[in-house]
Structure formats: C-alpha cells, structure tokens
Amino acid sequence: MLTRRNWLRQSILTSAGAALLAPNTLQALSGRQINVFNQLGTSANDEAYWELVKEQFTFAPGLTYFNNGSLGACPDHVVQATNTFRQTLDGFPSKYMWGGWDEEKEAVREKVANMFSVSPETIALIHNTTEGMNLIASSMNLAAGDEVLLSSHEHTSARVPWKYWQESKGVVLKDVPLPLLPASKEEIVSLFRQAITPNTKVISIVHVTNTNGMMLPVKEISAMAHEHGVLVAVDGAQSMGMFRINLDDLGCDFFTSSSHKWLFSPKGMGVFYAREESQSLLKPLIVCRGWENKTIRRLENYNTRNLPELLGLGAALDFRSLIGQERIEQRIFELKHYLLGLLEGDERFVVKTPRADDLSGGIQTVEVVGKQVGDVRDALRDDHGIDCRPMSGHGINGVRLSLAIYCTKADVDKLVLALAEG
C-alpha cells in the first residue's frame, strides 16, 4: 500500500510526466497535480513539503549535496522526460532533428521568456554561460584604447572571452576591485561609477559571484552605465533560478546563464537574453544554412544539436512552475537564514558572504577558523558524505555552500554539525 508521499511521487512522475513526455505537447503540469502537491501545505516553511520536493531527486546513496553552484541535479521526471525525447529522436532521427520539434522548441523559448517576464524574441537557447559570454565578447566592435570593466570576482569563463576576442586589438580590460563584504548596494555601484571613463564601452559583470555568493546590484549598475552610453553584459550563471528575475526591469543589455544549475535542467543547456534594441550588435559564433535569419534565433543555429536536452529544459521549467517561482525564492532565503542562525555567535566559524538579502542569496561561504579549506572539504566528503566547493581565492579560505530546494533543514543541521567536527 502506497504512503501519501510515495503515491504523490508516483503521481508526479506518471500523470504529470506524461504531459511532459508527449513529443507533440510539452505542456505545463496539470492543475490537478499542482493541487495534489499543495495538499502537503502551501507554507514556504512546511518541512514536510520540502522533504517531498527532495524526494523528486535521486542522489547517490549517502550523499548530502551542497554543491548546486557547481552543477545542479535533475528531478527524476526531467531525467525520464529527456530520455523519452531521446528515444523518440532515435526512433525517427531525421524527422525530429530537422523540423519535427519546431513547435516544441518554441514552447521552451516561451517558457524561458515567461520566467524572465520578457518577449520570446529576446531569448536564444544556447549551451551554457561560457558560450554566451563568448558570443558577447566576440561580437563587440571595439578598438584600441576602448575599455571593458570587469569585477574582480568574475568567473574565468566570463573573463577569458574578453581577453581572447578583444585584448589583442588593444582593448583595455580593467578590473573593479570589490570588497568581500560590502555594506550596501550603493558601495558597489559607486566603485563602477568611479571606474568609468570616456573610453569605457562595456561593463561585464557577474550577477551572483561563484566565490562567496555576493549579489551585485545589476539594475542600479545598468541604469548608471546607460547614462554614460555604456553597454552592460551579465553572467547570470548563479542567479537564474535562484530567485525571480525580470530582465526588462533589470535593465542590462545582455544576460546569459547555464540552466543546469538552479533550474535543474539537463546538462549542456543555457539561456541567452538580448534586449531587442541591442541585438543588432551581436554576431553568431556558428553559421550555417539560415544564417540570414534576422531574429535572435540566428544565435542558436547549430544545424544538428542535442534537442532532447533542449526539450528537457522545458520539462525542468514545468517542474519549477509546479512548485512556483515565489515559493522557490522564499525557500532559498529561508534556508539561508536558517544556516546563518545556526552559525551566529559561534566563534569557530566566519561567514565570508554579505548577510543582507539584497547582497546574497542561496550561496553562503563559510570559513572554519584555523583550518585550511581543502582539509575541511575533504573531511566533509570523506567522513560525512557532504559535497561542497572549497574557495581559497580572494582571502576566503571557506567552503561554498549552495542552498537549493532539495536541501532540507535536517541537511543543514547535519552540515553544521559536520563543520563543527572539522
């Protein structure tokens, strides 16, 4: 006899999954499924609800996963959906690779656009953040002496494209040093304001740093930059899916992210956004038949690509819709506050992430005083089955803890006890 929780799990993976798996529909999960899920409680702090959410992910036995900032997991039904799409493709390869799934691809684009509250005509479906940053950096028509501003916490994959595509032309890449623990958003904005010169053409910044989870005030930086005629490109690898984002309101010109982190999509899928008025500046990284296309689709014209993963992104977005964007955001910040509450006042730990909710979210980096971060990470992994990311740059010496929706308060309790043991 099925328990309520097991029955609900099976129900999600069959009835709801069937809607996702049908190659000609790719429709959202039914209202009945949403109502069933809600029976466990609509409150963001209902642990029984979040235990159920965790059950939709299958991790290796004994693993407690706090490394979503490196790579997220797919819910089980997204795995099943992607595998079914793959079987469908292999059953009639030429049909589905070239034209058979055109409507389904556009459905995924629309789901992404709805998540960001923008037009589908601003969204390209690419492979990852690195591709998006290369697309931006390779497209910019910059000359010797022009400047690109980067924060000191940019990811390598957001920095190297500018070096490769622009530095040899004499374009100057300028770092804007960021404090590890800024006191306010305005402190960060003022640093970029002071760094702008008449030669500045682009500000390329991370939305949420992968180092200590610092959240940069992209909206305020974009507004300030546009006053000076400067374009703004955003690496959103750690923000997309962590909290709600309205890209029109954010105001940046370009935004790119990998969907296999906080959206829990199949690996190798990403999203690229460009304001309609800025799209003419962009040149495709790859061209083939159809290169004359004037829409944003020209940026994703790969001819042959892994369409099951692309459609799997649609399944992941349906899973997100089942839970609700607002609820996901509330939960992530609830876990953040719960973790910080357990650490507060304990002199064995130093939190290396800004505390304010407008300066950090679901990534918190913690130093264990007197211990090297590599040793702490090894002990967590080997002795407790906890996976997280060590961070040693920028004077951090802390483990980066990613608080995703498959983390429960019991998991956080286990983590803090393990950290205390060193």
GROMACS .gro file of C-alpha atoms in nm:
model
  422
    1MET     CA    1   0.000   0.000   0.000
    2LEU     CA    2   0.144   0.336  -0.106
    3THR     CA    3   0.206   0.605   0.151
    4ARG     CA    4   0.074   0.952   0.072
    5ARG     CA    5   0.426   1.070  -0.005
    6ASN     CA    6   0.510   0.775  -0.229
    7TRP     CA    7   0.175   0.800  -0.403
    8LEU     CA    8   0.233   1.167  -0.469
    9ARG     CA    9   0.581   1.097  -0.603
   10GLN     CA   10   0.443   0.833  -0.839
   11SER     CA   11   0.160   1.062  -0.942
   12ILE     CA   12   0.401   1.339  -1.034
   13LEU     CA   13   0.620   1.103  -1.232
   14THR     CA   14   0.330   0.947  -1.426
   15SER     CA   15   0.034   1.175  -1.483
   16ALA     CA   16   0.236   1.495  -1.477
   17GLY     CA   17   0.525   1.330  -1.652
   18ALA     CA   18   0.303   1.206  -1.932
   19ALA     CA   19   0.212   1.561  -2.019
   20LEU     CA   20   0.579   1.648  -2.037
   21LEU     CA   21   0.681   1.341  -2.230
   22ALA     CA   22   0.435   1.366  -2.516
   23PRO     CA   23   0.655   1.494  -2.803
   24ASN     CA   24   0.375   1.699  -2.958
   25THR     CA   25   0.262   1.885  -2.648
   26LEU     CA   26   0.534   1.970  -2.396
   27GLN     CA   27   0.257   2.129  -2.189
   28ALA     CA   28   0.271   2.252  -1.834
   29LEU     CA   29   0.181   2.021  -1.547
   30SER     CA   30  -0.191   1.992  -1.491
   31GLY     CA   31  -0.378   2.190  -1.229
   32ARG     CA   32  -0.474   1.863  -1.062
   33GLN     CA   33  -0.111   1.784  -0.995
   34ILE     CA   34  -0.049   2.130  -0.851
   35ASN     CA   35  -0.346   2.086  -0.618
   36VAL     CA   36  -0.220   1.746  -0.506
   37PHE     CA   37   0.125   1.888  -0.435
   38ASN     CA   38  -0.034   2.166  -0.233
   39GLN     CA   39  -0.208   1.918  -0.005
   40LEU     CA   40   0.113   1.894   0.194
   41GLY     CA   41   0.091   2.265   0.269
   42THR     CA   42   0.140   2.593   0.089
   43SER     CA   43   0.361   2.750   0.352
   44ALA     CA   44   0.719   2.809   0.245
   45ASN     CA   45   0.839   2.677   0.582
   46ASP     CA   46   0.649   2.347   0.570
   47GLU     CA   47   0.931   2.094   0.604
   48ALA     CA   48   0.708   1.803   0.501
   49TYR     CA   49   0.653   1.980   0.170
   50TRP     CA   50   1.025   2.030   0.112
   51GLU     CA   51   1.105   1.674   0.213
   52LEU     CA   52   0.868   1.574  -0.065
   53VAL     CA   53   1.045   1.804  -0.310
   54LYS     CA   54   1.376   1.643  -0.214
   55GLU     CA   55   1.230   1.301  -0.292
   56GLN     CA   56   1.187   1.407  -0.655
   57PHE     CA   57   1.569   1.399  -0.690
   58THR     CA   58   1.772   1.078  -0.677
   59PHE     CA   59   2.121   1.131  -0.535
   60ALA     CA   60   2.390   0.870  -0.480
   61PRO     CA   61   2.330   0.673  -0.158
   62GLY     CA   62   2.471   0.856   0.144
   63LEU     CA   63   2.532   1.183  -0.041
   64THR     CA   64   2.420   1.517   0.102
   65TYR     CA   65   2.460   1.768  -0.178
   66PHE     CA   66   2.551   2.133  -0.117
   67ASN     CA   67   2.731   2.189  -0.449
   68ASN     CA   68   2.448   2.311  -0.670
   69GLY     CA   69   2.657   2.619  -0.755
   70SER     CA   70   2.889   2.391  -0.948
   71LEU     CA   71   2.627   2.165  -1.102
   72GLY     CA   72   2.265   2.101  -1.020
   73ALA     CA   73   2.075   1.774  -1.029
   74CYS     CA   74   1.775   1.697  -1.248
   75PRO     CA   75   1.447   1.592  -1.087
   76ASP     CA   76   1.364   1.232  -1.172
   77HIS     CA   77   1.085   1.318  -1.412
   78VAL     CA   78   1.315   1.555  -1.605
   79VAL     CA   79   1.559   1.265  -1.644
   80GLN     CA   80   1.274   1.048  -1.766
   81ALA     CA   81   1.143   1.319  -1.998
   82THR     CA   82   1.484   1.375  -2.154
   83ASN     CA   83   1.539   1.003  -2.202
   84THR     CA   84   1.199   0.969  -2.367
   85PHE     CA   85   1.273   1.257  -2.600
   86ARG     CA   86   1.600   1.085  -2.687
   87GLN     CA   87   1.421   0.759  -2.764
   88THR     CA   88   1.171   0.946  -2.980
   89LEU     CA   89   1.452   1.114  -3.172
   90ASP     CA   90   1.636   0.789  -3.229
   91GLY     CA   91   1.313   0.627  -3.347
   92PHE     CA   92   1.286   0.875  -3.637
   93PRO     CA   93   1.608   1.080  -3.640
   94SER     CA   94   1.563   1.297  -3.948
   95LYS     CA   95   1.205   1.391  -3.861
   96TYR     CA   96   1.272   1.522  -3.513
   97MET     CA   97   1.616   1.675  -3.571
   98TRP     CA   98   1.501   1.890  -3.862
   99GLY     CA   99   1.155   2.029  -3.816
  100GLY     CA  100   0.956   1.772  -3.621
  101TRP     CA  101   1.000   1.955  -3.294
  102ASP     CA  102   0.987   2.316  -3.413
  103GLU     CA  103   0.675   2.397  -3.211
  104GLU     CA  104   0.817   2.227  -2.902
  105LYS     CA  105   1.140   2.428  -2.928
  106GLU     CA  106   0.939   2.749  -2.945
  107ALA     CA  107   0.735   2.634  -2.645
  108VAL     CA  108   1.057   2.607  -2.443
  109ARG     CA  109   1.162   2.955  -2.557
  110GLU     CA  110   0.828   3.091  -2.442
  111LYS     CA  111   0.861   2.921  -2.101
  112VAL     CA  112   1.202   3.083  -2.053
  113ALA     CA  113   1.067   3.421  -2.162
  114ASN     CA  114   0.775   3.392  -1.920
  115MET     CA  115   1.013   3.315  -1.636
  116PHE     CA  116   1.204   3.635  -1.714
  117SER     CA  117   0.890   3.843  -1.794
  118VAL     CA  118   1.024   3.929  -2.140
  119SER     CA  119   0.934   3.867  -2.504
  120PRO     CA  120   1.034   3.530  -2.657
  121GLU     CA  121   1.203   3.737  -2.928
  122THR     CA  122   1.473   3.829  -2.677
  123ILE     CA  123   1.564   3.468  -2.584
  124ALA     CA  124   1.810   3.230  -2.752
  125LEU     CA  125   1.852   2.870  -2.635
  126ILE     CA  126   2.225   2.800  -2.622
  127HIS     CA  127   2.456   2.556  -2.442
  128ASN     CA  128   2.594   2.736  -2.135
  129THR     CA  129   2.715   3.062  -1.984
  130THR     CA  130   3.059   3.028  -2.141
  131GLU     CA  131   2.909   3.022  -2.489
  132GLY     CA  132   2.700   3.328  -2.409
  133MET     CA  133   2.999   3.525  -2.283
  134ASN     CA  134   3.197   3.431  -2.594
  135LEU     CA  135   2.905   3.541  -2.809
  136ILE     CA  136   2.904   3.883  -2.645
  137ALA     CA  137   3.280   3.934  -2.635
  138SER     CA  138   3.333   3.824  -2.996
  139SER     CA  139   3.056   4.050  -3.126
  140MET     CA  140   3.167   4.382  -2.983
  141ASN     CA  141   3.321   4.615  -3.239
  142LEU     CA  142   3.580   4.768  -3.007
  143ALA     CA  143   3.904   4.946  -3.093
  144ALA     CA  144   4.243   5.005  -2.932
  145GLY     CA  145   4.205   5.216  -2.619
  146ASP     CA  146   3.842   5.121  -2.558
  147GLU     CA  147   3.775   4.982  -2.212
  148VAL     CA  148   3.577   4.691  -2.072
  149LEU     CA  149   3.513   4.696  -1.697
  150LEU     CA  150   3.510   4.364  -1.512
  151SER     CA  151   3.464   4.299  -1.144
  152SER     CA  152   3.747   4.133  -0.954
  153HIS     CA  153   3.518   3.835  -0.885
  154GLU     CA  154   3.441   3.740  -1.246
  155HIS     CA  155   3.443   3.370  -1.329
  156THR     CA  156   3.723   3.258  -1.560
  157SER     CA  157   3.471   3.176  -1.832
  158ALA     CA  158   3.343   3.533  -1.819
  159ARG     CA  159   3.689   3.689  -1.820
  160VAL     CA  160   3.879   3.479  -2.076
  161PRO     CA  161   3.642   3.555  -2.369
  162TRP     CA  162   3.717   3.924  -2.337
  163LYS     CA  163   4.091   3.854  -2.327
  164TYR     CA  164   4.074   3.625  -2.629
  165TRP     CA  165   3.847   3.830  -2.853
  166GLN     CA  166   3.941   4.187  -2.758
  167GLU     CA  167   4.273   4.225  -2.575
  168SER     CA  168   4.486   4.160  -2.885
  169LYS     CA  169   4.314   4.456  -3.053
  170GLY     CA  170   4.443   4.686  -2.781
  171VAL     CA  171   4.118   4.692  -2.586
  172VAL     CA  172   4.185   4.755  -2.217
  173LEU     CA  173   4.033   4.521  -1.961
  174LYS     CA  174   4.000   4.697  -1.627
  175ASP     CA  175   3.925   4.519  -1.300
  176VAL     CA  176   3.698   4.689  -1.049
  177PRO     CA  177   3.805   4.554  -0.707
  178LEU     CA  178   3.507   4.451  -0.497
  179PRO     CA  179   3.506   4.432  -0.117
  180LEU     CA  180   3.437   4.084   0.015
  181LEU     CA  181   3.165   4.215   0.246
  182PRO     CA  182   3.019   4.538   0.102
  183ALA     CA  183   2.799   4.737   0.335
  184SER     CA  184   2.540   4.827   0.071
  185LYS     CA  185   2.448   4.809  -0.296
  186GLU     CA  186   2.550   5.172  -0.339
  187GLU     CA  187   2.904   5.089  -0.228
  188ILE     CA  188   2.933   4.854  -0.526
  189VAL     CA  189   2.765   5.092  -0.771
  190SER     CA  190   2.997   5.373  -0.671
  191LEU     CA  191   3.303   5.161  -0.747
  192PHE     CA  192   3.186   5.110  -1.105
  193ARG     CA  193   3.081   5.474  -1.136
  194GLN     CA  194   3.431   5.585  -1.035
  195ALA     CA  195   3.591   5.341  -1.280
  196ILE     CA  196   3.403   5.464  -1.588
  197THR     CA  197   3.599   5.688  -1.825
  198PRO     CA  198   3.512   5.833  -2.167
  199ASN     CA  199   3.676   5.521  -2.316
  200THR     CA  200   3.451   5.273  -2.133
  201LYS     CA  201   3.227   5.085  -2.375
  202VAL     CA  202   3.112   4.779  -2.183
  203ILE     CA  203   3.063   4.670  -1.823
  204SER     CA  204   3.072   4.290  -1.799
  205ILE     CA  205   2.970   4.167  -1.455
  206VAL     CA  206   2.857   3.862  -1.267
  207HIS     CA  207   2.512   3.876  -1.108
  208VAL     CA  208   2.593   3.642  -0.817
  209THR     CA  209   2.959   3.561  -0.762
  210ASN     CA  210   3.067   3.198  -0.764
  211THR     CA  211   3.326   3.275  -0.496
  212ASN     CA  212   3.122   3.388  -0.198
  213GLY     CA  213   2.771   3.434  -0.335
  214MET     CA  214   2.782   3.816  -0.334
  215MET     CA  215   2.489   3.960  -0.531
  216LEU     CA  216   2.578   4.258  -0.748
  217PRO     CA  217   2.318   4.535  -0.798
  218VAL     CA  218   2.280   4.485  -1.173
  219LYS     CA  219   1.972   4.706  -1.202
  220GLU     CA  220   2.147   5.005  -1.045
  221ILE     CA  221   2.472   4.947  -1.234
  222SER     CA  222   2.281   4.917  -1.563
  223ALA     CA  223   2.094   5.243  -1.507
  224MET     CA  224   2.418   5.422  -1.418
  225ALA     CA  225   2.607   5.271  -1.714
  226HIS     CA  226   2.341   5.365  -1.966
  227GLU     CA  227   2.362   5.726  -1.853
  228HIS     CA  228   2.719   5.713  -1.984
  229GLY     CA  229   2.630   5.524  -2.304
  230VAL     CA  230   2.792   5.203  -2.174
  231LEU     CA  231   2.658   4.855  -2.252
  232VAL     CA  232   2.605   4.603  -1.970
  233ALA     CA  233   2.660   4.228  -2.007
  234VAL     CA  234   2.568   3.995  -1.720
  235ASP     CA  235   2.692   3.647  -1.627
  236GLY     CA  236   2.382   3.504  -1.462
  237ALA     CA  237   2.512   3.152  -1.407
  238GLN     CA  238   2.442   3.163  -1.032
  239SER     CA  239   2.129   3.378  -1.032
  240MET     CA  240   1.893   3.230  -1.291
  241GLY     CA  241   1.657   3.007  -1.097
  242MET     CA  242   1.783   3.110  -0.753
  243PHE     CA  243   1.540   3.400  -0.734
  244ARG     CA  244   1.289   3.575  -0.956
  245ILE     CA  245   1.438   3.795  -1.229
  246ASN     CA  246   1.255   4.043  -1.451
  247LEU     CA  247   1.509   4.118  -1.722
  248ASP     CA  248   1.328   4.424  -1.853
  249ASP     CA  249   1.337   4.565  -1.502
  250LEU     CA  250   1.700   4.457  -1.453
  251GLY     CA  251   1.790   4.677  -1.748
  252CYS     CA  252   2.104   4.503  -1.875
  253ASP     CA  253   2.171   4.468  -2.248
  254PHE     CA  254   2.277   4.103  -2.239
  255PHE     CA  255   2.225   3.824  -1.986
  256THR     CA  256   2.346   3.466  -2.016
  257SER     CA  257   2.328   3.164  -1.791
  258SER     CA  258   2.358   2.788  -1.770
  259SER     CA  259   2.027   2.621  -1.691
  260HIS     CA  260   2.187   2.310  -1.540
  261LYS     CA  261   2.247   2.483  -1.207
  262TRP     CA  262   1.948   2.643  -1.033
  263LEU     CA  263   1.692   2.542  -1.298
  264PHE     CA  264   1.788   2.172  -1.273
  265SER     CA  265   1.779   2.116  -1.648
  266PRO     CA  266   1.979   1.854  -1.839
  267LYS     CA  267   2.348   1.937  -1.859
  268GLY     CA  268   2.466   2.135  -2.159
  269MET     CA  269   2.174   2.377  -2.185
  270GLY     CA  270   2.185   2.751  -2.140
  271VAL     CA  271   1.988   3.069  -2.197
  272PHE     CA  272   2.087   3.392  -2.369
  273TYR     CA  273   1.897   3.719  -2.350
  274ALA     CA  274   1.949   4.035  -2.553
  275ARG     CA  275   1.739   4.348  -2.544
  276GLU     CA  276   1.575   4.394  -2.882
  277GLU     CA  277   1.749   4.727  -2.936
  278SER     CA  278   2.089   4.565  -2.864
  279GLN     CA  279   2.051   4.252  -3.079
  280SER     CA  280   2.191   4.415  -3.392
  281LEU     CA  281   2.531   4.430  -3.218
  282LEU     CA  282   2.555   4.051  -3.196
  283LYS     CA  283   2.717   3.811  -3.444
  284PRO     CA  284   2.663   3.433  -3.431
  285LEU     CA  285   2.955   3.221  -3.315
  286ILE     CA  286   2.849   2.949  -3.561
  287VAL     CA  287   2.692   2.997  -3.905
  288CYS     CA  288   2.527   2.754  -4.144
  289ARG     CA  289   2.220   2.748  -4.366
  290GLY     CA  290   1.972   3.004  -4.239
  291TRP     CA  291   2.240   3.246  -4.122
  292GLU     CA  292   2.044   3.532  -4.281
  293ASN     CA  293   1.776   3.500  -4.011
  294LYS     CA  294   1.734   3.842  -3.852
  295THR     CA  295   1.576   3.718  -3.529
  296ILE     CA  296   1.762   3.613  -3.216
  297ARG     CA  297   1.734   3.252  -3.340
  298ARG     CA  298   2.037   3.315  -3.561
  299LEU     CA  299   2.249   3.287  -3.246
  300GLU     CA  300   2.143   2.924  -3.188
  301ASN     CA  301   2.164   2.794  -3.545
  302TYR     CA  302   2.382   2.486  -3.487
  303ASN     CA  303   2.213   2.266  -3.752
  304THR     CA  304   2.247   1.940  -3.554
  305ARG     CA  305   2.219   1.971  -3.176
  306ASN     CA  306   2.105   1.778  -2.872
  307LEU     CA  307   1.734   1.852  -2.890
  308PRO     CA  308   1.635   1.609  -2.611
  309GLU     CA  309   1.832   1.827  -2.369
  310LEU     CA  310   1.665   2.139  -2.504
  311LEU     CA  311   1.320   1.989  -2.457
  312GLY     CA  312   1.435   1.860  -2.118
  313LEU     CA  313   1.485   2.225  -2.022
  314GLY     CA  314   1.113   2.270  -2.089
  315ALA     CA  315   1.041   1.981  -1.853
  316ALA     CA  316   1.261   2.143  -1.587
  317LEU     CA  317   1.073   2.471  -1.624
  318ASP     CA  318   0.744   2.285  -1.583
  319PHE     CA  319   0.877   2.134  -1.260
  320ARG     CA  320   0.967   2.484  -1.146
  321SER     CA  321   0.617   2.605  -1.231
  322LEU     CA  322   0.469   2.319  -1.030
  323ILE     CA  323   0.641   2.448  -0.717
  324GLY     CA  324   0.618   2.818  -0.806
  325GLN     CA  325   0.890   3.077  -0.855
  326GLU     CA  326   0.791   3.279  -0.549
  327ARG     CA  327   0.789   2.971  -0.328
  328ILE     CA  328   1.131   2.864  -0.455
  329GLU     CA  329   1.278   3.205  -0.379
  330GLN     CA  330   1.122   3.214  -0.033
  331ARG     CA  331   1.259   2.870   0.045
  332ILE     CA  332   1.613   2.950  -0.061
  333PHE     CA  333   1.622   3.261   0.154
  334GLU     CA  334   1.462   3.070   0.441
  335LEU     CA  335   1.744   2.813   0.424
  336LYS     CA  336   1.998   3.095   0.414
  337HIS     CA  337   1.856   3.249   0.732
  338TYR     CA  338   1.835   2.909   0.899
  339LEU     CA  339   2.200   2.833   0.824
  340LEU     CA  340   2.318   3.175   0.940
  341GLY     CA  341   2.114   3.138   1.257
  342LEU     CA  342   2.292   2.814   1.341
  343LEU     CA  343   2.633   2.973   1.280
  344GLU     CA  344   2.567   3.304   1.452
  345GLY     CA  345   2.773   3.369   1.762
  346ASP     CA  346   2.986   3.059   1.710
  347GLU     CA  347   3.348   3.175   1.704
  348ARG     CA  348   3.456   2.859   1.523
  349PHE     CA  349   3.307   2.996   1.201
  350VAL     CA  350   3.342   3.311   0.991
  351VAL     CA  351   3.084   3.376   0.720
  352LYS     CA  352   3.256   3.525   0.415
  353THR     CA  353   2.932   3.628   0.239
  354PRO     CA  354   2.738   3.956   0.281
  355ARG     CA  355   2.442   3.892   0.509
  356ALA     CA  356   2.180   4.133   0.368
  357ASP     CA  357   1.920   3.972   0.140
  358ASP     CA  358   1.984   4.229  -0.134
  359LEU     CA  359   2.353   4.131  -0.132
  360SER     CA  360   2.336   3.749  -0.115
  361GLY     CA  361   2.101   3.455  -0.155
  362GLY     CA  362   2.142   3.081  -0.183
  363ILE     CA  363   2.523   3.070  -0.180
  364GLN     CA  364   2.697   3.118   0.154
  365THR     CA  365   3.072   3.069   0.203
  366VAL     CA  366   3.195   2.973   0.548
  367GLU     CA  367   3.547   2.955   0.693
  368VAL     CA  368   3.626   2.711   0.972
  369VAL     CA  369   3.870   2.909   1.183
  370GLY     CA  370   4.218   2.763   1.200
  371LYS     CA  371   4.164   2.507   0.924
  372GLN     CA  372   4.259   2.502   0.557
  373VAL     CA  373   3.958   2.486   0.332
  374GLY     CA  374   4.087   2.185   0.141
  375ASP     CA  375   4.109   1.986   0.461
  376VAL     CA  376   3.758   2.092   0.562
  377ARG     CA  377   3.616   1.992   0.225
  378ASP     CA  378   3.791   1.653   0.239
  379ALA     CA  379   3.660   1.584   0.588
  380LEU     CA  380   3.305   1.677   0.489
  381ARG     CA  381   3.322   1.450   0.187
  382ASP     CA  382   3.510   1.154   0.333
  383ASP     CA  383   3.366   1.147   0.686
  384HIS     CA  384   3.013   1.279   0.634
  385GLY     CA  385   2.920   1.229   0.270
  386ILE     CA  386   2.872   1.604   0.219
  387ASP     CA  387   2.974   1.761  -0.112
  388CYS     CA  388   3.053   2.131  -0.134
  389ARG     CA  389   3.305   2.355  -0.312
  390PRO     CA  390   3.626   2.485  -0.150
  391MET     CA  391   3.711   2.851  -0.216
  392SER     CA  392   4.062   2.976  -0.149
  393GLY     CA  393   4.094   3.291  -0.364
  394HIS     CA  394   4.022   3.647  -0.252
  395GLY     CA  395   4.133   3.558   0.100
  396ILE     CA  396   3.824   3.344   0.153
  397ASN     CA  397   3.954   3.004   0.274
  398GLY     CA  398   3.595   2.883   0.306
  399VAL     CA  399   3.361   2.615   0.181
  400ARG     CA  400   3.095   2.739  -0.060
  401LEU     CA  401   2.754   2.605   0.041
  402SER     CA  402   2.474   2.607  -0.216
  403LEU     CA  403   2.125   2.601  -0.065
  404ALA     CA  404   1.893   2.455  -0.327
  405ILE     CA  405   1.532   2.338  -0.299
  406TYR     CA  406   1.643   1.977  -0.247
  407CYS     CA  407   1.822   2.082   0.072
  408THR     CA  408   1.620   2.039   0.391
  409LYS     CA  409   1.670   2.189   0.735
  410ALA     CA  410   1.778   1.843   0.852
  411ASP     CA  411   2.050   1.853   0.586
  412VAL     CA  412   2.163   2.194   0.713
  413ASP     CA  413   2.170   2.062   1.069
  414LYS     CA  414   2.390   1.774   0.955
  415LEU     CA  415   2.618   2.016   0.770
  416VAL     CA  416   2.672   2.246   1.067
  417LEU     CA  417   2.745   1.953   1.299
  418ALA     CA  418   2.997   1.820   1.046
  419LEU     CA  419   3.163   2.162   1.016
  420ALA     CA  420   3.193   2.176   1.393
  421GLU     CA  421   3.378   1.844   1.388
  422GLY     CA  422   3.618   1.996   1.134
   0.00000   0.00000   0.00000
